[in-house]
CSV table of C-alpha atoms in Angstrom, one decimal:
chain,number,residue,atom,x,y,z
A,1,UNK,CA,-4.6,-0.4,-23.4
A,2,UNK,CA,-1.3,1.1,-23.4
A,3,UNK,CA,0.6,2.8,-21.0
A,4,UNK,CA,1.4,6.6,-21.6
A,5,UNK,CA,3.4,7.2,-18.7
A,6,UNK,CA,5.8,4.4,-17.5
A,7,UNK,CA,6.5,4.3,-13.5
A,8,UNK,CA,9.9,6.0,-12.7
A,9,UNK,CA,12.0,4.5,-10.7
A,10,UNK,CA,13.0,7.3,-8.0
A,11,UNK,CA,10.1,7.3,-5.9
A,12,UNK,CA,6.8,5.5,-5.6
A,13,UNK,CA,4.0,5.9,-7.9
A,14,UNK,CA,0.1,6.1,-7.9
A,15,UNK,CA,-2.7,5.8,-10.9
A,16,UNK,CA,-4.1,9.1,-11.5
A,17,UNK,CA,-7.6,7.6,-11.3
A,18,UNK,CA,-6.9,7.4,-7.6
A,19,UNK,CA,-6.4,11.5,-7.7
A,20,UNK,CA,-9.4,11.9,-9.6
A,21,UNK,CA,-11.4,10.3,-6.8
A,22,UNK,CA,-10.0,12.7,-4.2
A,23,UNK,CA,-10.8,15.6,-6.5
A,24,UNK,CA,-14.1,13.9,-6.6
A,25,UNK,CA,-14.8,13.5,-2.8
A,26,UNK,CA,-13.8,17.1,-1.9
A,27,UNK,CA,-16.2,18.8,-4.2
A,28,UNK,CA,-18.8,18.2,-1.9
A,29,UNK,CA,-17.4,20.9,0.2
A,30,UNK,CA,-17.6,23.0,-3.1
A,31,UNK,CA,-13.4,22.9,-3.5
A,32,UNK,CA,-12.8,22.6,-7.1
A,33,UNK,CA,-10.0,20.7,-8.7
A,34,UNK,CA,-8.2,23.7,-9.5
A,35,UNK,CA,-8.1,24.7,-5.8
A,36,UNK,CA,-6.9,21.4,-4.8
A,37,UNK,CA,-3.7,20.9,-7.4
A,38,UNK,CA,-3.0,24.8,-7.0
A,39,UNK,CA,0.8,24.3,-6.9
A,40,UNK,CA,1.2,21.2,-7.6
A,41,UNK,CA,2.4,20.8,-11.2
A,42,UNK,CA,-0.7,18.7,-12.3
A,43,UNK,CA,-3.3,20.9,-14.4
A,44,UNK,CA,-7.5,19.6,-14.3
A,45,UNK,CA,-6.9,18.6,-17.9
A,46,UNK,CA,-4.7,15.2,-16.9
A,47,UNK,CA,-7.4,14.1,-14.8
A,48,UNK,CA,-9.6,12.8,-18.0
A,49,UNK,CA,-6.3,10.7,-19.3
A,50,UNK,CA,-7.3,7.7,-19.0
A,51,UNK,CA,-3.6,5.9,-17.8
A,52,UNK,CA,-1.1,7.9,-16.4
A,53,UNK,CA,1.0,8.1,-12.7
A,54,UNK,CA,1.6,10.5,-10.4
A,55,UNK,CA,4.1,11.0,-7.9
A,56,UNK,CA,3.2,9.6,-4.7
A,57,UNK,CA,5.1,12.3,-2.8
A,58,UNK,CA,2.8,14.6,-4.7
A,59,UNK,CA,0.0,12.4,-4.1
A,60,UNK,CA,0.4,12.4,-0.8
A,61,UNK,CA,1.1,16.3,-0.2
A,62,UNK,CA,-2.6,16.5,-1.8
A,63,UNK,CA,-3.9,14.1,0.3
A,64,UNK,CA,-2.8,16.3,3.0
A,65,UNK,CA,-3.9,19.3,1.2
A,66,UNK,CA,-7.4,18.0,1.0
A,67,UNK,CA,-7.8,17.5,5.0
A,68,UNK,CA,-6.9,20.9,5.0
A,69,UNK,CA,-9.0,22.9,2.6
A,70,UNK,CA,-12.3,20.9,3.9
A,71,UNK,CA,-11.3,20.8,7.4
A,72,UNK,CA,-12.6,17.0,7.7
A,73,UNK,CA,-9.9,14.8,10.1
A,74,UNK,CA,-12.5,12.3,8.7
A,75,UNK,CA,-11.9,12.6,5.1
A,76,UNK,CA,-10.4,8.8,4.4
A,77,UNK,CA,-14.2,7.5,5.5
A,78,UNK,CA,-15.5,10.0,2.5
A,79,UNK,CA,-13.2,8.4,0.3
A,80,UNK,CA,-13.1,4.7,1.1
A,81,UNK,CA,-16.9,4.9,1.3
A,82,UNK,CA,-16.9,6.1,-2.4
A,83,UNK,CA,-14.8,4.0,-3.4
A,84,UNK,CA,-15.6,1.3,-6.0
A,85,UNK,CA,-14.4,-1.2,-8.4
A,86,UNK,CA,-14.6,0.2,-11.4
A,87,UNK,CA,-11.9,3.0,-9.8
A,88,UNK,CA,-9.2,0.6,-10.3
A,89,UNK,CA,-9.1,0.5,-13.9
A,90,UNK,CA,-8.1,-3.2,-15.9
A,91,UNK,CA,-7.4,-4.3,-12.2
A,92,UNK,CA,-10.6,-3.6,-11.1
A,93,UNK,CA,-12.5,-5.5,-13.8
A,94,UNK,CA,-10.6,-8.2,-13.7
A,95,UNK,CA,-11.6,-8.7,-9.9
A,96,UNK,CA,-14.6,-8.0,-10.7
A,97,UNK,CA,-15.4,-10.8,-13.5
A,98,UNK,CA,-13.0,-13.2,-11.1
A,99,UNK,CA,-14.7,-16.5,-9.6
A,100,UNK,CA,-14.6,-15.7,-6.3
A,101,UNK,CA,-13.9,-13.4,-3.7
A,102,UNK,CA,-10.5,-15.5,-3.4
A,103,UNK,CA,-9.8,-15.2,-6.7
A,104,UNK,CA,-10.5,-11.4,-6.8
A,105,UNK,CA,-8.3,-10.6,-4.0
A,106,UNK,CA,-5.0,-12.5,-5.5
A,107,UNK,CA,-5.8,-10.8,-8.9
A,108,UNK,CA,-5.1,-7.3,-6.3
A,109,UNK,CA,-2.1,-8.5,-4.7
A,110,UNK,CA,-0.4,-9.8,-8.1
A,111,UNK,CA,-0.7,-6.8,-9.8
A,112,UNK,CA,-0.6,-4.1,-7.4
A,113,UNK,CA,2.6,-2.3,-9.0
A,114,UNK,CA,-0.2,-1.5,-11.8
A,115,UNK,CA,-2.2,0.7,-9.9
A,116,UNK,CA,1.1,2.0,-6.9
A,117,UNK,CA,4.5,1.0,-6.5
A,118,UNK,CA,3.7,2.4,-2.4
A,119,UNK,CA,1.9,-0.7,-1.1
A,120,UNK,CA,2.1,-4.3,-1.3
A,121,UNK,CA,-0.8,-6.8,-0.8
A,122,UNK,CA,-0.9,-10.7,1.0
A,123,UNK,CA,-3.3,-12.6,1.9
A,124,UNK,CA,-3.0,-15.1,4.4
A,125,UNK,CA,-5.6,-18.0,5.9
A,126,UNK,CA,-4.8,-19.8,8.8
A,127,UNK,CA,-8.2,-22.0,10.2
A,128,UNK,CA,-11.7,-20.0,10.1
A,129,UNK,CA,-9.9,-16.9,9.3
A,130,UNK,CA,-8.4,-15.0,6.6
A,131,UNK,CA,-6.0,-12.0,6.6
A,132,UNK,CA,-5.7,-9.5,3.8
A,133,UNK,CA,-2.5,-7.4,4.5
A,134,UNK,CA,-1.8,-3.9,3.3
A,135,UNK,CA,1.6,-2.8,3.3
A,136,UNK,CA,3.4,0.4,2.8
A,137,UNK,CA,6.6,-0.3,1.2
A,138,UNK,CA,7.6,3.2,1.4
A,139,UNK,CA,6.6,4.5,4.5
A,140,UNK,CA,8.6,7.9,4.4
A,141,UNK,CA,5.8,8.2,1.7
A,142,UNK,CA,3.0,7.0,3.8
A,143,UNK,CA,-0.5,8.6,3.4
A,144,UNK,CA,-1.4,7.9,7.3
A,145,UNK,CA,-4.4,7.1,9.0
A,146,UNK,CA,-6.7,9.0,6.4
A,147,UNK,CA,-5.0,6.8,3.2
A,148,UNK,CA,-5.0,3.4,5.4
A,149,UNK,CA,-9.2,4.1,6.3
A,150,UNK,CA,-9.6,4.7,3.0
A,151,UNK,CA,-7.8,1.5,1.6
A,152,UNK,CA,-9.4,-0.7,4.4
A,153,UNK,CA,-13.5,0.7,3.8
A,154,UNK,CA,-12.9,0.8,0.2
A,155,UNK,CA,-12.1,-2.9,0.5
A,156,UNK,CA,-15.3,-3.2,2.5
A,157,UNK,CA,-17.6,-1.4,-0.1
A,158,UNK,CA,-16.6,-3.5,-2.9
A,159,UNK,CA,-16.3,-6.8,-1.5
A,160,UNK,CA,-20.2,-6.2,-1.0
A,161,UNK,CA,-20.9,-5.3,-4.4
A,162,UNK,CA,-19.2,-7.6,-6.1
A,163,UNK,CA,-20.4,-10.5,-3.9
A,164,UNK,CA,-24.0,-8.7,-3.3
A,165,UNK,CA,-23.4,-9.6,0.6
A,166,UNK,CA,-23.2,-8.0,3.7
A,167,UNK,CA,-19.7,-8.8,4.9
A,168,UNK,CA,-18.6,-8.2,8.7
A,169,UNK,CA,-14.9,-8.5,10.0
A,170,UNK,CA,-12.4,-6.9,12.1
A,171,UNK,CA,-8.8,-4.6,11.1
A,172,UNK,CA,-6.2,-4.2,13.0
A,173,UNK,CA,-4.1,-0.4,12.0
A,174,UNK,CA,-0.6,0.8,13.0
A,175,UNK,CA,-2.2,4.1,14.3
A,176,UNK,CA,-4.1,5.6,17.4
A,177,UNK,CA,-7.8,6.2,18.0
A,178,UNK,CA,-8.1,9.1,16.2
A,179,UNK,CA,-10.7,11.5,18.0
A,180,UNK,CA,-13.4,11.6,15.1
A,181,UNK,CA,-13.3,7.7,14.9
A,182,UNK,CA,-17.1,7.9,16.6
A,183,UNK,CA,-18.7,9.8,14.3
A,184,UNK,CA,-17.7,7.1,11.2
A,185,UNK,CA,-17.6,4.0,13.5
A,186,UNK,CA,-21.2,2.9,11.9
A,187,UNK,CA,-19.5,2.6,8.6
A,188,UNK,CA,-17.3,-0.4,9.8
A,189,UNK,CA,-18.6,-4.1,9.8
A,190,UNK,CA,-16.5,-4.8,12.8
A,191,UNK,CA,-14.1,-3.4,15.7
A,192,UNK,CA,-10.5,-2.0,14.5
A,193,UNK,CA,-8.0,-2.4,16.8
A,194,UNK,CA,-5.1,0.5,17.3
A,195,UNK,CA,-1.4,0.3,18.2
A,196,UNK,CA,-1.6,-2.7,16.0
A,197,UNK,CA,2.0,-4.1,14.2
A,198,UNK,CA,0.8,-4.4,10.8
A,199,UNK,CA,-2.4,-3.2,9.0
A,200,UNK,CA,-5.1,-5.8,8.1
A,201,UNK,CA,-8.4,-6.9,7.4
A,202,UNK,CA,-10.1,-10.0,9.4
A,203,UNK,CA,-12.8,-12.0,8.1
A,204,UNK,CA,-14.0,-15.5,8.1
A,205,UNK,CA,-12.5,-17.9,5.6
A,206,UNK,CA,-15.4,-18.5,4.3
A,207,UNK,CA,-15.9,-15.7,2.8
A,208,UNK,CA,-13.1,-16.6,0.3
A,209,UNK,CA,-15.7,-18.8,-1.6
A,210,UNK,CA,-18.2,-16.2,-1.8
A,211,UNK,CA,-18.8,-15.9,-5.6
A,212,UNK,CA,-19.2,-13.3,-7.8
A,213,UNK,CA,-22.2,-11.7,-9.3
A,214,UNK,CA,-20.3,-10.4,-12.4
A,215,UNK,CA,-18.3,-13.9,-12.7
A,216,UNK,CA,-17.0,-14.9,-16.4
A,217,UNK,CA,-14.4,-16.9,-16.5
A,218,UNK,CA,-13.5,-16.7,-20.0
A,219,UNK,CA,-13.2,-13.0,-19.6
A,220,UNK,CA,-11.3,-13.2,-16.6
A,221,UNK,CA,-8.6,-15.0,-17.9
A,222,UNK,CA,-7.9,-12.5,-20.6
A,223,UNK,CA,-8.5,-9.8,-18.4
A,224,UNK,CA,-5.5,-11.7,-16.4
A,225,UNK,CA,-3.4,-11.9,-19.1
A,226,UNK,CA,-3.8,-8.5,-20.6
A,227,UNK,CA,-2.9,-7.4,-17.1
A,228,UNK,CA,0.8,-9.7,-16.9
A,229,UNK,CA,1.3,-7.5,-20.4
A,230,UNK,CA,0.7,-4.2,-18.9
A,231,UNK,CA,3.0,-5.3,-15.7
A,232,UNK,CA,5.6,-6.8,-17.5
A,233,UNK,CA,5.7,-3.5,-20.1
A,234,UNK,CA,5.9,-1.5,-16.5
A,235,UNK,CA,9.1,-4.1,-15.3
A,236,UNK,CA,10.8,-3.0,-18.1
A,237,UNK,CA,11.0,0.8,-16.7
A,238,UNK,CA,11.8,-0.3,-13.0
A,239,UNK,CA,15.4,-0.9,-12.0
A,240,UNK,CA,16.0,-4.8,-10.6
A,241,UNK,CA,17.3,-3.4,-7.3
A,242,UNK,CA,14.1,-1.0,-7.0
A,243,UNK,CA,11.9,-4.7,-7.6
A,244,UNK,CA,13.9,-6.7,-5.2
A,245,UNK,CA,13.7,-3.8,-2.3
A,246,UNK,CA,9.8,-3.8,-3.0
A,247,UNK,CA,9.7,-7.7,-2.4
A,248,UNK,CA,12.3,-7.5,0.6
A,249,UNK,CA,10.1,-6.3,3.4
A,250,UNK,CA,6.6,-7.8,4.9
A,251,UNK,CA,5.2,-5.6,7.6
A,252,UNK,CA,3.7,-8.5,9.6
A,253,UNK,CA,6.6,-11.4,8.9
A,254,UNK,CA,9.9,-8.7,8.8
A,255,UNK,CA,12.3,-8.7,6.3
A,256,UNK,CA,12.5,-11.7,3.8
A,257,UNK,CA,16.1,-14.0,3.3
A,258,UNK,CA,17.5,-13.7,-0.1
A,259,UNK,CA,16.5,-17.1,-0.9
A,260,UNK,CA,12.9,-16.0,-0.5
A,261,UNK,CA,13.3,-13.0,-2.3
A,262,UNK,CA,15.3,-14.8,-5.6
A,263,UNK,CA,12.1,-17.3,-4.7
A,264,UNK,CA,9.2,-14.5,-5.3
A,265,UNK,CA,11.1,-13.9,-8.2
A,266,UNK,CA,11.4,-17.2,-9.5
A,267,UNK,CA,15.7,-17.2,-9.6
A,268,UNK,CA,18.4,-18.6,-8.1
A,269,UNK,CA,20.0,-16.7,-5.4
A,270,UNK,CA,23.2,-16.2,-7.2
A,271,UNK,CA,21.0,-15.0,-10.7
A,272,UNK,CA,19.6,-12.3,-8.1
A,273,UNK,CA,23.3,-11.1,-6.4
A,274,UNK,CA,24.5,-10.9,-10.3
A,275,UNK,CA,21.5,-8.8,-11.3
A,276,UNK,CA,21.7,-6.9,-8.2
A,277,UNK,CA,26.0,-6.5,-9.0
A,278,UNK,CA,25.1,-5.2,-12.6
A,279,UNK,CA,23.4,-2.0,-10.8
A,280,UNK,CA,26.3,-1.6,-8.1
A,281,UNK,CA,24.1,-3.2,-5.7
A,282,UNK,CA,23.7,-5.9,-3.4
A,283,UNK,CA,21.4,-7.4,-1.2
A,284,UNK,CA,22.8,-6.6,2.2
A,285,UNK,CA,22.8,-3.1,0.9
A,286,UNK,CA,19.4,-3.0,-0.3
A,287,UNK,CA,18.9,-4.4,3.5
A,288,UNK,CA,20.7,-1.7,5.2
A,289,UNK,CA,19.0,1.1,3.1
A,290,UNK,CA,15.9,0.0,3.8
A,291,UNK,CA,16.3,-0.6,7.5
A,292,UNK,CA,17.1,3.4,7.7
A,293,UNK,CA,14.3,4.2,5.7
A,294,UNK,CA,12.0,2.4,7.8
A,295,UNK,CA,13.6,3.4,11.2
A,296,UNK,CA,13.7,7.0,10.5
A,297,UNK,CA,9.8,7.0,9.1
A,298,UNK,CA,8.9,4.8,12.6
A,299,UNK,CA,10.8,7.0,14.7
A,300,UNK,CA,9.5,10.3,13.3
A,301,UNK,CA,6.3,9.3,14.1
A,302,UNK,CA,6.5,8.6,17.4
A,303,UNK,CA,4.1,5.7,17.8
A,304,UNK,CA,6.6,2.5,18.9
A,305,UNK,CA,9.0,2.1,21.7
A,306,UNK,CA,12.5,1.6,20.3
A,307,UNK,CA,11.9,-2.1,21.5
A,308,UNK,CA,9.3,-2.8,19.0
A,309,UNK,CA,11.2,-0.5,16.1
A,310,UNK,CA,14.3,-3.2,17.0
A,311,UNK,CA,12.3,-6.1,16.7
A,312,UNK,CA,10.1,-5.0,13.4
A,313,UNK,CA,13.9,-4.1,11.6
A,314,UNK,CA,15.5,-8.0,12.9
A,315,UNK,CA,17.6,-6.7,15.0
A,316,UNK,CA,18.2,-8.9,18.6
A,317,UNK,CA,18.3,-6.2,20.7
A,318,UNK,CA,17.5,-2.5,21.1
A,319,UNK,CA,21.4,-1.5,21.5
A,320,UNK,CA,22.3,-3.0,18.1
A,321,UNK,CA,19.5,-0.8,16.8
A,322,UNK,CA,20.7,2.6,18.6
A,323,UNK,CA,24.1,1.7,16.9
A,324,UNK,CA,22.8,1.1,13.5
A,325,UNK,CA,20.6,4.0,13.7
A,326,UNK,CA,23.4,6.5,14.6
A,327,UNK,CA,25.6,5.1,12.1
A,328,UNK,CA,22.6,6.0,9.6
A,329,UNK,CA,22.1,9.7,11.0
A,330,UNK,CA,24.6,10.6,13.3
A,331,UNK,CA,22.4,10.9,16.3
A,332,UNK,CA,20.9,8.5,18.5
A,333,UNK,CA,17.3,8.2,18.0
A,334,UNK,CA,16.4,10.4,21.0
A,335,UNK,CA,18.5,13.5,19.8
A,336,UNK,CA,17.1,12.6,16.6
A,337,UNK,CA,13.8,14.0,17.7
A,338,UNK,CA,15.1,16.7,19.2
């Protein structure tokens, strides 16, 4: 497979595919394709290429766009409950031939960048439970509460077809109780809990060992290895600063040292500041620009006290935080809103 279009590196990126779906999920309400891109730059045609991006901003306006034109708060529970392997291209078949469930899910948070440079993915076990973390690494970008339901039920749906198991858990989402949340709530194989820090999925370890009814390990591995290729060919059109500032921030441990950044990346820390230098950047910067990024997306939406925005960006107190944050706007978070 090659790659037609490679990901640029001025804003976040999405696979097509992904748009395809949504163009999918809203002609139930009889809105044709053409209705949905109208304005957008992106004719019907491109939606039968078979590997190309599209600009998340873009991406995201649509998403909006779609909520609009069918009137359905609801519409990420359409979506996620459509979603299925096979919608995620050599990424998806490579989970899907993997061992395990275990196996599948590291396969996703490897190569994420394949599929969007927007979110990151971690999974985490600690005892009887595991913890698959979905985070947005550009959150002025975000697709909100109806592109996070989507993400978490779409997980849902094809852990149980690829495992042929009914599979119950919890999530925990950075959002409020939206008020259609009853009407889809029988779609969930667990509670979701609001207001959370980070968004999550819960489920019993256990369920890491699950395996797969498509298993082939043989298959699997080249699977793996055609996906490093297509990755690595992707690297190539991303700037290093862009790829450490993707690796920088975790929305459930804060932001990462250098030393555990040049570690992800398998380099020395003084390999990484030389890289970084060659661009006219440096890691402090990269820091600071994120920080304001992530303040000003937090603080727009209204949803954490300035205590928790403090803590989330490292800093020790809430008054360091007002300074920073009026040094990156002008105006004091308060008369930011204003």
């Amino acid at each position: 497979m090659s790659i037609s279009t490679p990901l640029p590196t001025a804003s976040p990126t999405v696979l097509g595919v992904y748009l395809g779906l949504l163009v999918d999920v809203v002609a139930r309400w009889d809105i044709s394709a053409e209705e949905l891109l109208d304005g957008s730059g992106i004719k019907p045609e491109q939606l039968h290429d078979v590997f190309w991006y599209v600009d998340f901003k873009t991406f995201s306006e649509l998403f909006k766009r779609a909520v609009i034109l069918t009137n359905e708060p609801g519409l990420g529970f359409h979506i996620g409950k459509q979603m299925k392997v096979s919608c995620h291209g050599l990424i998806g078949f490579a989970a899907m031939i993997a061992k395990d469930v275990r196996e599948a899910l590291e396969i996703a948070q490897q190569f994420i960048n394949l599929q969007s440079s927007a979110y990151s993915l971690r999974l985490e076990v600690e005892g009887d439970l595991a913890y698959y973390y979905v985070n947005e690494v550009y959150p002025d970008y975000s697709l909100g509460e109806v592109g996070t339901i989507a993400i978490l039920l779409g997980f849902v749906m094809m852990g149980e077809a690829i495992t042929g198991h009914h599979l119950e858990g919890s999530g925990d989402v950075m959002f409020k109780c939206p008020d259609y949340f009853d009407r889809f709530q029988q779609l969930l194989p667990g509670t979701i809990r609001f207001d959370q820090p980070y968004t999550r999925i819960v489920f019993p370890a256990a369920y890491l060992e699950l395996p797969l009814i498509m298993a082939d390990p043989l298959t699997a591995r080249l699977a793996r290895e055609q996906c490093k290729r297509e990755l690595n060919a992707l690297m190539k059109d991303t700037s290093f600063s862009r790829l450490v500032s993707e690796l920088v921030y975790d929305e459930a441990l804060g932001f990462c040292t250098i030393e555990e950044v040049a570690d992800k990346l398998h380099l020395s820390t003084r390999t990484l500041q030389r890289q970084l230098a060659q661009e006219n950047q440096s890691f402090s910067t990269l820091i600071d620009e994120l920080r304001q990024r992530k303040a000003t997306a937090m603080v727009k939406k209204r949803e954490f006290s300035l205590e928790l925005i403090a803590e989330k960006l490292g800093y020790t107190d809430t008054t360091n935080f007002i300074r920073a944050f009026k040094r990156w706007t002008g105006k004091t978070p308060k008369k930011y809103l204003d």
